[in-house]
Short mmCIF file of C-alpha atoms in Angstrom, two decimals:
data_model
loop_
_atom_site.label_atom_id
_atom_site.label_comp_id
_atom_site.label_asym_id
_atom_site.label_seq_id
_atom_site.Cartn_x
_atom_site.Cartn_y
_atom_site.Cartn_z
CA MET A 13 68.64 55.03 34.22
CA ASN A 14 67.82 51.15 33.11
CA GLU A 15 69.56 50.00 29.97
CA SER A 16 67.30 50.32 26.44
CA LYS A 17 66.13 47.02 25.27
CA ALA A 18 67.40 45.49 22.06
CA MET A 19 64.65 46.24 20.00
CA ILE A 20 63.05 48.57 17.57
CA LEU A 21 59.08 48.66 17.76
CA GLY A 22 56.15 50.47 15.51
CA ALA A 23 53.15 52.15 16.40
CA SER A 24 49.48 51.15 15.30
CA GLY A 25 48.64 54.76 13.90
CA PRO A 26 49.26 58.77 13.54
CA VAL A 27 49.02 58.92 17.78
CA LEU A 28 50.34 56.96 20.19
CA THR A 29 47.77 55.20 22.58
CA ALA A 30 47.87 54.96 25.96
CA ASP A 31 48.94 51.20 25.67
CA GLU A 32 51.56 52.10 23.54
CA ILE A 33 53.08 54.77 25.65
CA ALA A 34 52.89 52.22 28.81
CA LEU A 35 54.52 49.93 26.96
CA TYR A 36 57.43 51.92 25.49
CA ARG A 37 57.92 53.43 28.99
CA SER A 38 58.13 49.97 30.80
CA GLU A 39 60.02 47.97 28.23
CA ARG A 40 62.28 50.99 26.82
CA PRO A 41 62.71 50.16 23.11
CA TRP A 42 66.23 51.46 21.74
CA GLY A 43 64.40 52.93 18.97
CA PHE A 44 61.03 53.25 16.82
CA ILE A 45 60.18 52.93 12.95
CA LEU A 46 57.34 54.70 11.23
CA PHE A 47 55.36 53.55 8.29
CA ALA A 48 52.82 55.38 6.00
CA ARG A 49 49.90 54.32 8.74
CA ASN A 50 51.68 56.91 11.10
CA ILE A 51 51.98 59.72 8.55
CA GLY A 52 49.66 62.48 8.32
CA GLU A 53 50.50 66.07 8.36
CA ALA A 54 53.96 67.58 9.30
CA SER A 55 53.06 68.62 12.94
CA GLN A 56 51.35 65.15 13.50
CA VAL A 57 54.26 63.49 12.74
CA ALA A 58 56.77 65.62 14.72
CA ASP A 59 54.58 65.24 17.75
CA LEU A 60 54.28 61.43 16.99
CA VAL A 61 58.26 61.12 17.01
CA SER A 62 58.50 63.52 20.12
CA ALA A 63 56.11 61.59 21.97
CA MET A 64 57.98 58.20 21.10
CA ARG A 65 61.07 59.77 22.45
CA ASP A 66 59.33 61.29 25.42
CA ALA A 67 57.77 57.63 26.51
CA VAL A 68 61.61 56.61 26.62
CA GLY A 69 63.08 59.53 28.26
CA ARG A 70 65.99 59.57 25.53
CA PRO A 71 65.83 62.73 23.07
CA GLU A 72 68.30 60.81 21.00
CA ALA A 73 66.15 57.56 20.71
CA PRO A 74 66.89 56.81 16.75
CA VAL A 75 63.38 57.02 14.65
CA LEU A 76 63.60 54.96 11.42
CA ILE A 77 61.62 55.14 8.14
CA ASP A 78 61.95 53.41 4.84
CA GLN A 79 62.27 56.24 2.76
CA GLU A 80 63.81 54.95 -0.73
CA GLY A 81 62.13 56.48 -3.53
CA GLY A 82 60.31 54.86 -6.10
CA ARG A 83 57.52 52.24 -4.88
CA VAL A 84 59.08 52.19 -1.12
CA GLN A 85 58.67 55.82 0.22
CA ARG A 86 56.44 56.10 3.16
CA ILE A 87 56.31 59.88 3.09
CA ARG A 88 54.69 61.20 0.20
CA ALA A 89 53.41 64.72 -1.16
CA PRO A 90 52.89 66.97 0.03
CA LEU A 91 55.71 66.60 2.77
CA ALA A 92 57.94 64.77 0.54
CA GLU A 93 58.45 64.95 -3.49
CA LYS A 94 57.90 61.81 -5.51
CA TYR A 95 61.44 60.51 -5.67
CA PRO A 96 62.62 58.15 -8.32
CA SER A 97 63.48 54.59 -7.79
CA ALA A 98 67.20 53.45 -7.47
CA ALA A 99 66.90 51.83 -10.82
CA GLU A 100 66.19 55.01 -12.36
CA LEU A 101 69.18 56.56 -10.71
CA GLY A 102 71.25 53.62 -11.95
CA ALA A 103 69.94 53.91 -15.53
CA LEU A 104 71.53 57.54 -15.03
CA TYR A 105 74.78 56.13 -13.89
CA ALA A 106 74.83 53.81 -17.03
CA GLN A 107 74.95 57.04 -19.11
CA ASP A 108 77.42 59.13 -17.07
CA ARG A 109 78.74 57.53 -13.74
CA GLU A 110 79.77 60.85 -12.35
CA LYS A 111 75.79 62.31 -13.00
CA GLY A 112 74.71 59.18 -11.45
CA LEU A 113 76.63 59.16 -8.33
CA ARG A 114 75.88 62.93 -7.77
CA ALA A 115 72.11 61.82 -8.30
CA ALA A 116 72.32 59.19 -5.50
CA TRP A 117 73.68 61.47 -3.07
CA LEU A 118 71.56 64.46 -4.02
CA MET A 119 68.59 62.18 -3.58
CA SER A 120 69.70 61.19 -0.13
CA ARG A 121 70.65 64.76 0.81
CA LEU A 122 66.97 65.56 0.02
CA HIS A 123 65.45 62.72 2.09
CA ALA A 124 67.54 63.77 4.95
CA CYS A 125 66.34 67.48 4.24
CA ASP A 126 62.62 65.98 4.44
CA LEU A 127 62.99 63.75 7.24
CA LEU A 128 64.85 65.80 9.89
CA LYS A 129 62.58 68.33 9.74
CA LEU A 130 60.30 65.98 11.22
CA GLY A 131 62.45 64.46 13.94
CA ILE A 132 63.36 61.19 11.90
CA ASN A 133 67.24 60.47 12.07
CA VAL A 134 67.63 57.03 10.23
CA ASP A 135 66.58 55.98 6.75
CA CYS A 136 66.64 52.39 6.12
CA LEU A 137 68.55 53.01 2.73
CA PRO A 138 70.85 52.09 0.81
CA VAL A 139 69.32 49.02 -0.79
CA LEU A 140 73.09 46.99 -1.39
CA ASP A 141 70.95 43.92 -2.99
CA VAL A 142 72.34 42.80 -6.39
CA PRO A 143 69.39 41.03 -8.20
CA VAL A 144 69.99 38.23 -10.76
CA GLN A 145 67.89 37.39 -13.73
CA GLY A 146 64.67 35.98 -12.80
CA ALA A 147 64.64 37.00 -9.13
CA SER A 148 61.53 38.04 -7.29
CA ASN A 149 60.73 41.66 -8.07
CA VAL A 150 60.65 42.32 -4.01
CA ILE A 151 63.73 44.32 -4.83
CA GLY A 152 63.76 44.70 -8.49
CA ASP A 153 63.67 48.28 -9.22
CA ARG A 154 64.97 49.17 -5.51
CA ALA A 155 68.62 47.87 -6.72
CA TYR A 156 70.64 50.42 -8.47
CA GLY A 157 71.84 47.74 -11.06
CA PHE A 158 72.79 44.27 -11.74
CA ASP A 159 76.56 44.85 -11.46
CA PRO A 160 78.07 44.77 -7.51
CA VAL A 161 80.32 47.46 -8.32
CA VAL A 162 77.60 49.98 -9.49
CA VAL A 163 75.55 49.08 -6.64
CA SER A 164 78.53 49.62 -4.47
CA GLU A 165 79.27 52.94 -5.54
CA MET A 166 75.72 54.09 -5.82
CA GLY A 167 75.05 52.71 -2.03
CA GLN A 168 78.14 54.55 -0.90
CA ALA A 169 76.95 57.82 -2.37
CA ALA A 170 73.43 57.39 -1.10
CA ALA A 171 74.61 56.81 2.44
CA ASP A 172 76.90 59.79 2.13
CA GLY A 173 74.22 62.12 1.06
CA LEU A 174 72.32 60.86 4.10
CA LYS A 175 75.09 61.36 6.66
CA ALA A 176 75.59 65.01 5.26
CA GLY A 177 72.02 65.78 6.20
CA GLY A 178 72.56 64.74 9.97
CA VAL A 179 70.55 61.24 8.81
CA LEU A 180 72.18 58.00 9.50
CA PRO A 181 71.94 55.34 7.01
CA VAL A 182 70.92 51.58 7.23
CA MET A 183 72.17 48.86 4.56
CA LYS A 184 70.12 46.41 3.51
CA HIS A 185 69.41 43.39 3.24
CA ILE A 186 72.83 41.96 4.61
CA PRO A 187 74.14 39.68 3.23
CA GLY A 188 72.36 40.20 0.27
CA HIS A 189 68.45 39.55 -1.06
CA GLY A 190 69.31 39.71 -4.96
CA ARG A 191 69.05 36.23 -5.55
CA GLY A 192 65.70 35.68 -3.74
CA MET A 193 63.21 33.84 -5.95
CA ALA A 194 60.51 34.52 -3.31
CA ASP A 195 59.23 37.48 -1.59
CA SER A 196 60.22 37.13 1.97
CA HIS A 197 57.20 39.09 3.40
CA HIS A 198 55.23 36.21 2.30
CA GLU A 199 57.57 32.89 2.14
CA LEU A 200 60.92 32.08 2.86
CA PRO A 201 63.35 32.19 -0.01
CA VAL A 202 66.10 29.77 -0.32
CA VAL A 203 69.32 30.49 -2.20
CA ASN A 204 71.43 27.51 -3.61
CA ALA A 205 74.38 29.64 -4.91
CA SER A 206 77.98 28.66 -3.88
CA LEU A 207 79.94 30.54 -1.36
CA ALA A 208 82.01 31.67 -4.21
CA GLU A 209 79.28 32.91 -6.14
CA LEU A 210 78.23 34.78 -3.34
CA GLU A 211 81.62 36.23 -2.42
CA ALA A 212 82.14 37.48 -6.14
CA HIS A 213 78.51 38.92 -6.43
CA ASP A 214 76.21 39.22 -3.55
CA PHE A 215 78.59 40.24 -0.61
CA VAL A 216 80.58 42.79 -2.76
CA PRO A 217 78.57 45.87 -1.80
CA PHE A 218 78.36 45.01 1.89
CA ARG A 219 82.12 44.58 2.21
CA ALA A 220 82.53 47.98 0.37
CA LEU A 221 80.59 49.89 2.93
CA ARG A 222 81.08 47.43 6.07
CA ASN A 223 82.33 50.65 7.95
CA GLU A 224 78.59 52.05 7.98
CA LEU A 225 76.98 51.97 11.45
CA MET A 226 74.01 50.09 10.69
CA ALA A 227 72.77 47.14 8.67
CA MET A 228 69.44 45.22 8.22
CA SER A 229 69.67 41.44 7.86
CA ALA A 230 68.13 39.24 5.01
CA HIS A 231 65.47 36.64 5.71
CA ILE A 232 66.97 34.47 3.35
CA VAL A 233 68.39 30.93 3.63
CA PHE A 234 71.96 30.24 1.95
CA THR A 235 72.28 26.62 1.86
CA ALA A 236 76.00 27.11 1.01
CA ILE A 237 76.30 28.41 4.72
CA ASP A 238 73.47 27.34 6.80
CA PRO A 239 70.96 25.29 4.89
CA GLU A 240 68.59 25.27 7.98
CA GLN A 241 68.23 29.08 9.12
CA PRO A 242 67.84 32.17 7.29
CA ALA A 243 70.56 34.89 7.79
CA THR A 244 68.31 36.82 10.24
CA THR A 245 68.34 33.82 12.82
CA SER A 246 71.75 32.31 11.92
CA SER A 247 74.58 32.31 14.26
CA LYS A 248 76.86 30.74 11.30
CA VAL A 249 75.87 33.42 8.74
CA ILE A 250 76.04 36.33 11.07
CA GLU A 251 79.54 35.18 12.83
CA GLU A 252 81.09 33.65 9.68
CA VAL A 253 79.54 35.68 6.69
CA ILE A 254 78.41 39.36 8.11
CA ARG A 255 80.91 39.85 10.77
CA GLY A 256 83.63 37.59 9.31
CA ARG A 257 83.91 37.52 5.68
CA ILE A 258 82.20 40.96 4.76
CA GLY A 259 83.90 42.48 8.00
CA PHE A 260 80.94 44.51 9.15
CA ASP A 261 81.28 45.50 12.95
CA GLY A 262 78.29 47.83 13.18
CA LEU A 263 74.78 47.57 14.43
CA LEU A 264 72.89 44.46 12.79
CA MET A 265 69.28 44.59 13.05
CA SER A 266 66.83 42.04 11.84
CA ASP A 267 64.51 42.61 9.13
CA ASP A 268 60.67 42.54 10.20
CA THR A 269 59.92 39.88 12.77
CA SER A 270 56.40 39.67 11.37
CA MET A 271 57.58 38.86 7.88
CA ASN A 272 56.02 35.25 6.83
CA ALA A 273 59.43 34.09 5.81
CA LEU A 274 60.20 33.42 9.56
CA LYS A 275 58.40 30.51 11.06
CA GLY A 276 56.81 30.23 14.67
CA THR A 277 55.02 32.50 16.70
CA ILE A 278 56.18 35.73 17.21
CA GLY A 279 57.97 35.19 20.69
CA GLU A 280 59.55 32.21 19.23
CA ARG A 281 61.11 34.28 16.08
CA ALA A 282 62.16 36.84 18.61
CA ARG A 283 63.93 34.38 20.61
CA ARG A 284 65.63 33.10 17.68
CA ILE A 285 66.79 36.53 16.09
CA ALA A 286 68.17 37.47 19.42
CA GLY A 287 69.88 33.94 19.97
CA GLY A 288 71.42 34.07 16.08
CA GLY A 289 73.43 37.20 16.80
CA CYS A 290 71.49 40.02 15.71
CA ASP A 291 72.23 43.17 17.77
CA ILE A 292 68.54 44.54 17.56
CA ILE A 293 65.04 42.87 17.03
CA LEU A 294 62.79 44.62 14.56
CA HIS A 295 59.22 44.53 15.00
CA CYS A 296 57.16 46.95 12.68
CA ASN A 297 53.48 46.54 12.29
CA GLY A 298 52.61 48.33 15.67
CA MET A 299 50.42 45.24 16.71
CA MET A 300 50.27 45.25 20.52
CA GLU A 301 49.88 41.48 21.14
CA GLU A 302 52.90 40.88 18.73
CA MET A 303 54.71 43.72 20.34
CA LYS A 304 54.26 42.19 24.04
CA ALA A 305 55.70 39.04 22.49
CA VAL A 306 58.78 40.59 21.25
CA VAL A 307 59.30 42.45 24.55
CA GLU A 308 59.29 39.21 26.27
CA GLU A 309 62.41 38.04 24.20
CA ALA A 310 64.56 41.19 23.77
CA ARG A 311 67.45 41.48 26.31
CA PRO A 312 68.67 44.85 27.77
CA LEU A 313 71.25 46.31 25.34
CA GLY A 314 74.75 44.80 26.65
CA GLY A 315 78.41 44.00 25.43
CA ASP A 316 78.97 44.50 21.67
CA ALA A 317 75.58 45.28 20.95
CA LEU A 318 75.52 48.23 23.30
CA ARG A 319 78.86 49.43 21.94
CA ARG A 320 77.69 49.63 18.52
CA ALA A 321 74.53 51.21 19.58
CA ARG A 322 76.34 54.10 21.52
CA ALA A 323 78.48 54.54 18.30
CA VAL A 324 74.94 55.03 16.60
CA GLU A 325 73.69 57.58 18.78
CA ALA A 326 77.19 59.40 19.05
CA ALA A 327 76.91 59.80 15.15
CA PHE A 328 73.76 61.63 15.11
CA GLY A 329 74.25 65.46 14.03
CA PRO A 330 72.40 68.42 12.69
CA GLY A 331 73.62 68.00 9.14
CA GLY A 332 75.51 70.53 7.18
CA GLY A 333 73.88 73.67 5.72
CA LEU A 334 72.16 73.52 2.45
CA ASP A 335 70.58 75.56 -0.31
CA GLU A 336 67.77 73.38 -0.69
CA VAL A 337 65.75 75.07 -3.69
CA ALA A 338 69.23 74.99 -5.63
CA LEU A 339 69.67 71.34 -4.72
CA ARG A 340 66.52 70.30 -5.69
CA GLN A 341 66.88 71.99 -9.04
CA GLU A 342 70.03 70.34 -9.63
CA PHE A 343 68.52 66.99 -8.89
CA TRP A 344 65.71 66.97 -11.22
CA SER A 345 67.83 68.60 -13.73
CA LEU A 346 69.94 65.54 -13.76
CA LEU A 347 67.02 63.34 -13.72
CA SER A 348 65.56 64.74 -16.75
CA LEU A 349 68.58 63.24 -18.40
CA ALA A 350 67.91 59.57 -17.50
#
């Protein structure tokens, strides 16, 4: 069978179009990502996920979603409860470390329960960014706190809760979005902190969780490392920092190709992402013309990228049994303390 291509693609709506099925079938994306526009009733979401996997002929194809809690929660009531933000969990940690860690684990375990029922097997969580005062609120309450040790511990608990439920985590946004003074959805943030400052603060949670299997890049320029290219397209940041100083050898996917922090056409962006050393090009908005531009630049998975992708596929599991009602009661009782 032909190898999957090094890309993750979205879809335009709740049901695949004939053109989307044809594109997926011919171009073989490694995985898919869902957004709120794709979410309706439970049976519809499960059917959409199945149709995506059927189109590429791979029942193990990863299907991702951003289900953090707080303001970034693609699946909402009645399919999932309205979960608190990471900052709310961090507030509980500040009162009682063990209760905070337990709450982070529980919320992720409940996310996994919600997602796996729909066939979704990857959650783009935990957010390991450590904000600084004055930074853009694009991270804001999505972070567990301002202390890299707290973020590391809470992030590990969140990752472990997902894995206990058979869903794999994606760390974001490596090597750190916390200092960004602009929203990378709209413009390119430039960080002028020294390498020593970044080492002592921004990189800490990613180094602590470096053995996780997947991470998403930051569309941020770090002038101390590469003043020209954002981390997503910088071979220097990826090789020297992400692979080197942080020690992450898992599957590295770009943040969304269509975000305006990146310059040039979609095809040019995808080419730079692939050329810079990201294993996977992520394209989210489901716009057909943009997806066609991405597939022109995406290569078949090979070498280290293929090894990392295979490690992800091998790690999927059914998740352990749980008493869902009891876990939900425990989680919300803990949150009442925050």
